[in-house]
């Protein structure tokens, strides 16, 4: 009508995808019996109602699909909230020390639980050395007789004390370097890059030169903890997102086993997330304990 007064008329083919999905064959057969020829315009209340029913079914299907997608997204959103909260704590320094303390406890608990499960004191001792770079505070006899909780508490207490000693030692070793750069080149640089290595991987920490000098490397240690935590969280989170995409696709195959793909997705995603958290906790703690400025 191009805007002129009048009425609009819409044409829908019975071979349209919308109609074919929702019962157009029945209408087509009826029209054949009534003598209507192919290509002829049909105006009938039954056709209008059929279109309305088809549209309603499509809308219901689309709503169900959107609802299903939101349920999948909800799983990811809950995991994202946990990770982003930890990133925020590290990025702005809020509760980072508290998070590190929790990670030390969780790693200690994991080592104790796995050690008791295998019953191998040597494996237990090796994991302590590999992760915390310290001797086992638990004797072989105590390892056999004490519970997982007891072992966790002993290991956590020893690891916490050892961590503070290592941070103090790291500050003592770092300060002469910072002092030398500040006194000789302080007017040239505001921010400096300080490399830290755990013996395998090297990460560069950016820190304020003047602040590091005036705090006798307290600010450098804070930046060290912050950057290591952020880097390892981001690295593991990116890998986890790829795994979740793969899981989302593979879980659709559960339909052939007469299982709900969403239920399978939720169960498997929980296991993947738990494993990822355990892995990144261990990697962060291991680097913090081993990290030093290379000679």
Short mmCIF file of C-alpha atoms in Angstrom, two decimals:
data_model
loop_
_atom_site.label_atom_id
_atom_site.label_comp_id
_atom_site.label_asym_id
_atom_site.label_seq_id
_atom_site.Cartn_x
_atom_site.Cartn_y
_atom_site.Cartn_z
CA UNK A 1 0.00 0.00 0.00
CA UNK A 2 3.03 2.28 0.40
CA UNK A 3 1.35 4.09 3.28
CA UNK A 4 -1.98 4.74 1.53
CA UNK A 5 -5.27 3.94 3.32
CA UNK A 6 -6.40 0.38 2.87
CA UNK A 7 -5.70 -3.12 4.17
CA UNK A 8 -2.70 -5.42 4.03
CA UNK A 9 -2.74 -8.97 2.76
CA UNK A 10 -0.09 -11.60 3.47
CA UNK A 11 0.65 -14.66 1.33
CA UNK A 12 1.95 -17.88 2.86
CA UNK A 13 2.79 -20.98 0.84
CA UNK A 14 1.86 -24.40 2.24
CA UNK A 15 5.39 -25.38 1.23
CA UNK A 16 6.86 -22.68 3.45
CA UNK A 17 9.25 -24.15 6.05
CA UNK A 18 7.04 -22.89 8.87
CA UNK A 19 3.94 -24.60 7.47
CA UNK A 20 5.70 -27.81 6.42
CA UNK A 21 6.91 -28.36 9.97
CA UNK A 22 3.45 -28.06 11.48
CA UNK A 23 0.84 -29.95 9.49
CA UNK A 24 0.62 -28.37 6.03
CA UNK A 25 0.37 -31.83 4.41
CA UNK A 26 -3.03 -32.45 6.01
CA UNK A 27 -4.34 -29.12 4.69
CA UNK A 28 -2.85 -29.73 1.23
CA UNK A 29 -4.57 -33.14 0.95
CA UNK A 30 -7.88 -31.61 2.02
CA UNK A 31 -7.56 -28.87 -0.61
CA UNK A 32 -6.79 -31.50 -3.27
CA UNK A 33 -10.02 -33.33 -2.38
CA UNK A 34 -11.93 -30.05 -2.62
CA UNK A 35 -10.63 -29.56 -6.16
CA UNK A 36 -8.23 -26.67 -5.61
CA UNK A 37 -5.42 -26.53 -8.14
CA UNK A 38 -1.72 -25.99 -7.38
CA UNK A 39 -0.83 -22.29 -7.24
CA UNK A 40 -4.41 -21.21 -6.61
CA UNK A 41 -5.02 -18.68 -3.82
CA UNK A 42 -6.88 -20.20 -0.86
CA UNK A 43 -8.72 -18.03 1.64
CA UNK A 44 -10.20 -20.01 4.50
CA UNK A 45 -10.48 -19.67 8.30
CA UNK A 46 -8.92 -23.11 8.69
CA UNK A 47 -5.77 -21.84 6.94
CA UNK A 48 -5.60 -18.78 9.19
CA UNK A 49 -5.98 -20.91 12.30
CA UNK A 50 -3.35 -23.34 11.02
CA UNK A 51 -0.90 -20.46 10.54
CA UNK A 52 -1.66 -19.18 14.03
CA UNK A 53 -1.04 -22.64 15.51
CA UNK A 54 2.21 -22.99 13.56
CA UNK A 55 3.41 -19.57 14.72
CA UNK A 56 2.52 -20.41 18.31
CA UNK A 57 4.44 -23.70 18.15
CA UNK A 58 7.49 -21.96 16.68
CA UNK A 59 7.37 -19.33 19.42
CA UNK A 60 7.13 -22.07 22.07
CA UNK A 61 10.06 -23.92 20.51
CA UNK A 62 12.14 -20.74 20.32
CA UNK A 63 11.32 -19.91 23.93
CA UNK A 64 12.34 -23.42 24.99
CA UNK A 65 15.60 -23.10 23.06
CA UNK A 66 16.39 -19.71 24.63
CA UNK A 67 15.54 -21.04 28.08
CA UNK A 68 17.81 -24.03 27.50
CA UNK A 69 20.66 -21.79 26.36
CA UNK A 70 20.23 -19.63 29.47
CA UNK A 71 20.50 -22.74 31.66
CA UNK A 72 23.80 -23.61 29.95
CA UNK A 73 24.98 -20.01 30.34
CA UNK A 74 24.00 -20.04 34.01
CA UNK A 75 26.54 -22.80 34.68
CA UNK A 76 29.31 -20.72 33.10
CA UNK A 77 28.18 -17.54 34.86
CA UNK A 78 28.52 -19.14 38.29
CA UNK A 79 32.03 -20.32 37.48
CA UNK A 80 32.88 -16.92 35.99
CA UNK A 81 31.76 -15.19 39.21
CA UNK A 82 34.21 -17.30 41.26
CA UNK A 83 37.14 -16.60 38.92
CA UNK A 84 36.37 -12.89 38.50
CA UNK A 85 36.12 -12.43 42.25
CA UNK A 86 39.58 -13.93 42.68
CA UNK A 87 40.93 -11.81 39.82
CA UNK A 88 39.45 -8.70 41.42
CA UNK A 89 41.04 -9.57 44.77
CA UNK A 90 44.41 -9.95 43.07
CA UNK A 91 44.05 -6.93 40.79
CA UNK A 92 43.07 -4.46 43.49
CA UNK A 93 44.84 -6.16 46.39
CA UNK A 94 41.57 -6.82 48.24
CA UNK A 95 41.86 -9.99 50.31
CA UNK A 96 44.77 -11.28 48.19
CA UNK A 97 46.71 -12.32 51.30
CA UNK A 98 43.58 -14.07 52.53
CA UNK A 99 43.20 -15.86 49.18
CA UNK A 100 46.84 -16.98 49.26
CA UNK A 101 46.36 -18.34 52.78
CA UNK A 102 43.29 -20.26 51.59
CA UNK A 103 45.24 -21.63 48.64
CA UNK A 104 48.05 -22.82 50.91
CA UNK A 105 45.45 -24.63 53.05
CA UNK A 106 43.68 -26.17 50.03
CA UNK A 107 46.97 -27.39 48.53
CA UNK A 108 48.04 -28.82 51.90
CA UNK A 109 44.69 -30.60 52.18
CA UNK A 110 44.98 -31.99 48.65
CA UNK A 111 48.49 -33.34 49.32
CA UNK A 112 47.36 -34.89 52.63
CA UNK A 113 44.22 -36.46 51.13
CA UNK A 114 46.04 -37.95 48.13
CA UNK A 115 48.88 -39.16 50.35
CA UNK A 116 46.50 -40.99 52.68
CA UNK A 117 44.56 -42.40 49.73
CA UNK A 118 47.68 -43.98 48.23
CA UNK A 119 49.24 -44.77 51.62
CA UNK A 120 52.65 -43.82 50.22
CA UNK A 121 54.75 -41.66 52.53
CA UNK A 122 57.38 -41.20 49.80
CA UNK A 123 54.81 -39.76 47.40
CA UNK A 124 53.47 -37.53 50.19
CA UNK A 125 56.99 -36.31 50.99
CA UNK A 126 57.80 -35.76 47.31
CA UNK A 127 54.68 -33.61 46.75
CA UNK A 128 55.61 -31.41 49.72
CA UNK A 129 59.12 -30.86 48.37
CA UNK A 130 57.86 -30.28 44.81
CA UNK A 131 55.16 -27.79 45.80
CA UNK A 132 56.37 -26.06 48.96
CA UNK A 133 60.13 -26.68 48.46
CA UNK A 134 60.52 -27.72 52.10
CA UNK A 135 61.11 -30.91 54.05
CA UNK A 136 58.08 -32.81 55.29
CA UNK A 137 57.03 -31.62 58.77
CA UNK A 138 55.39 -35.03 59.28
CA UNK A 139 57.30 -38.19 60.19
CA UNK A 140 56.50 -41.47 58.47
CA UNK A 141 55.02 -42.81 61.70
CA UNK A 142 52.73 -39.78 62.09
CA UNK A 143 51.75 -40.06 58.44
CA UNK A 144 50.48 -43.58 59.04
CA UNK A 145 48.66 -42.81 62.31
CA UNK A 146 47.17 -39.35 61.81
CA UNK A 147 43.99 -38.41 59.92
CA UNK A 148 43.84 -36.31 56.77
CA UNK A 149 42.65 -33.33 58.83
CA UNK A 150 45.54 -33.67 61.28
CA UNK A 151 48.07 -33.93 58.44
CA UNK A 152 46.50 -30.93 56.71
CA UNK A 153 46.75 -28.77 59.84
CA UNK A 154 50.39 -29.73 60.48
CA UNK A 155 51.39 -29.15 56.86
CA UNK A 156 49.44 -25.87 56.61
CA UNK A 157 51.06 -24.43 59.74
CA UNK A 158 54.57 -25.38 58.59
CA UNK A 159 53.96 -24.12 55.04
CA UNK A 160 52.62 -20.76 56.26
CA UNK A 161 55.65 -20.17 58.47
CA UNK A 162 58.00 -21.21 55.67
CA UNK A 163 56.26 -18.84 53.22
CA UNK A 164 56.82 -15.83 55.47
CA UNK A 165 60.48 -16.77 55.84
CA UNK A 166 60.84 -17.04 52.06
CA UNK A 167 59.18 -13.67 51.47
CA UNK A 168 61.53 -12.03 53.98
CA UNK A 169 64.51 -13.68 52.30
CA UNK A 170 63.26 -12.57 48.89
CA UNK A 171 63.01 -8.97 50.12
CA UNK A 172 66.54 -9.11 51.52
CA UNK A 173 67.91 -10.36 48.20
CA UNK A 174 65.86 -7.94 46.10
CA UNK A 175 66.47 -4.71 48.01
CA UNK A 176 70.18 -4.26 47.09
CA UNK A 177 69.22 -4.54 43.41
CA UNK A 178 66.35 -2.06 43.77
CA UNK A 179 68.54 0.29 45.83
CA UNK A 180 71.28 0.26 43.19
CA UNK A 181 68.86 1.01 40.33
CA UNK A 182 67.07 3.74 42.31
CA UNK A 183 70.23 5.55 43.38
CA UNK A 184 71.91 5.39 39.97
CA UNK A 185 68.99 5.55 37.55
CA UNK A 186 66.05 6.68 39.69
CA UNK A 187 65.63 9.91 37.72
CA UNK A 188 65.31 7.96 34.46
CA UNK A 189 62.68 5.38 35.42
CA UNK A 190 59.41 5.48 37.35
CA UNK A 191 58.36 1.89 36.65
CA UNK A 192 60.78 -1.00 36.24
CA UNK A 193 60.49 -4.61 35.15
CA UNK A 194 61.75 -7.26 37.55
CA UNK A 195 62.05 -10.88 36.32
CA UNK A 196 61.11 -13.74 38.64
CA UNK A 197 61.67 -17.42 37.91
CA UNK A 198 60.66 -20.70 39.53
CA UNK A 199 63.45 -22.52 37.73
CA UNK A 200 61.29 -23.44 34.73
CA UNK A 201 59.22 -20.41 33.83
CA UNK A 202 60.13 -16.71 34.04
CA UNK A 203 57.56 -13.96 34.63
CA UNK A 204 58.24 -10.24 34.47
CA UNK A 205 56.78 -8.10 37.25
CA UNK A 206 56.23 -4.37 36.71
CA UNK A 207 56.66 -2.31 39.89
CA UNK A 208 57.05 1.30 41.00
CA UNK A 209 60.78 1.89 41.55
CA UNK A 210 60.47 4.65 44.14
CA UNK A 211 57.78 2.82 46.12
CA UNK A 212 59.80 -0.41 46.06
CA UNK A 213 62.83 1.48 47.41
CA UNK A 214 60.92 3.39 50.10
CA UNK A 215 59.06 0.30 51.35
CA UNK A 216 62.23 -1.82 51.24
CA UNK A 217 60.64 -4.08 48.64
CA UNK A 218 57.30 -4.61 50.43
CA UNK A 219 55.51 -3.17 47.38
CA UNK A 220 57.62 -5.36 45.08
CA UNK A 221 56.52 -8.47 46.98
CA UNK A 222 52.88 -7.34 46.74
CA UNK A 223 53.26 -6.86 42.97
CA UNK A 224 54.97 -10.25 42.75
CA UNK A 225 52.04 -11.99 44.49
CA UNK A 226 49.47 -10.03 42.47
CA UNK A 227 51.01 -10.61 39.03
CA UNK A 228 51.77 -14.29 39.55
CA UNK A 229 48.22 -14.91 40.78
CA UNK A 230 46.62 -13.00 37.88
CA UNK A 231 48.81 -14.60 35.22
CA UNK A 232 48.18 -18.18 36.34
CA UNK A 233 44.44 -17.61 36.88
CA UNK A 234 44.08 -16.16 33.36
CA UNK A 235 46.14 -18.93 31.78
CA UNK A 236 44.06 -21.69 33.39
CA UNK A 237 40.73 -19.92 32.83
CA UNK A 238 41.35 -19.62 29.07
CA UNK A 239 42.13 -23.33 28.86
CA UNK A 240 39.02 -24.10 30.93
CA UNK A 241 36.78 -22.08 28.57
CA UNK A 242 37.98 -24.18 25.62
CA UNK A 243 37.30 -27.38 27.57
CA UNK A 244 33.81 -26.14 28.45
CA UNK A 245 33.06 -25.45 24.77
CA UNK A 246 34.16 -28.99 23.91
CA UNK A 247 32.05 -30.38 26.76
CA UNK A 248 28.98 -28.47 25.60
CA UNK A 249 29.25 -30.02 22.15
CA UNK A 250 30.07 -33.54 23.35
CA UNK A 251 27.30 -33.58 25.99
CA UNK A 252 24.67 -33.36 23.22
CA UNK A 253 25.48 -36.99 22.44
CA UNK A 254 23.82 -37.95 25.74
CA UNK A 255 20.47 -37.77 23.90
CA UNK A 256 21.32 -41.05 22.16
CA UNK A 257 21.71 -42.67 25.59
CA UNK A 258 18.33 -41.24 26.65
CA UNK A 259 20.00 -38.86 29.11
CA UNK A 260 19.50 -35.13 29.56
CA UNK A 261 22.49 -33.31 27.97
CA UNK A 262 22.09 -30.41 30.42
CA UNK A 263 22.38 -32.71 33.45
CA UNK A 264 25.50 -34.34 31.97
CA UNK A 265 26.90 -30.89 31.18
CA UNK A 266 26.34 -29.67 34.75
CA UNK A 267 27.93 -32.77 36.29
CA UNK A 268 30.99 -32.79 34.03
CA UNK A 269 31.48 -29.01 34.21
CA UNK A 270 31.57 -29.21 38.01
CA UNK A 271 34.35 -31.82 37.81
CA UNK A 272 36.27 -29.77 35.24
CA UNK A 273 35.97 -26.60 37.32
CA UNK A 274 37.06 -28.36 40.52
CA UNK A 275 40.09 -29.82 38.75
CA UNK A 276 40.95 -26.42 37.25
CA UNK A 277 40.76 -24.68 40.66
CA UNK A 278 42.97 -27.35 42.24
CA UNK A 279 45.48 -27.06 39.39
CA UNK A 280 45.73 -23.27 39.44
CA UNK A 281 45.97 -23.20 43.25
CA UNK A 282 48.91 -25.58 43.10
CA UNK A 283 50.61 -23.67 40.27
CA UNK A 284 50.25 -20.32 42.05
CA UNK A 285 51.52 -21.63 45.38
CA UNK A 286 54.38 -23.51 43.74
CA UNK A 287 55.58 -20.37 41.91
CA UNK A 288 55.23 -18.15 44.97
CA UNK A 289 57.34 -20.56 47.02
CA UNK A 290 60.00 -21.07 44.36
CA UNK A 291 60.05 -17.60 42.81
CA UNK A 292 63.27 -15.61 42.93
CA UNK A 293 65.14 -12.99 40.91
CA UNK A 294 67.52 -14.84 38.57
CA UNK A 295 71.22 -14.17 39.09
#
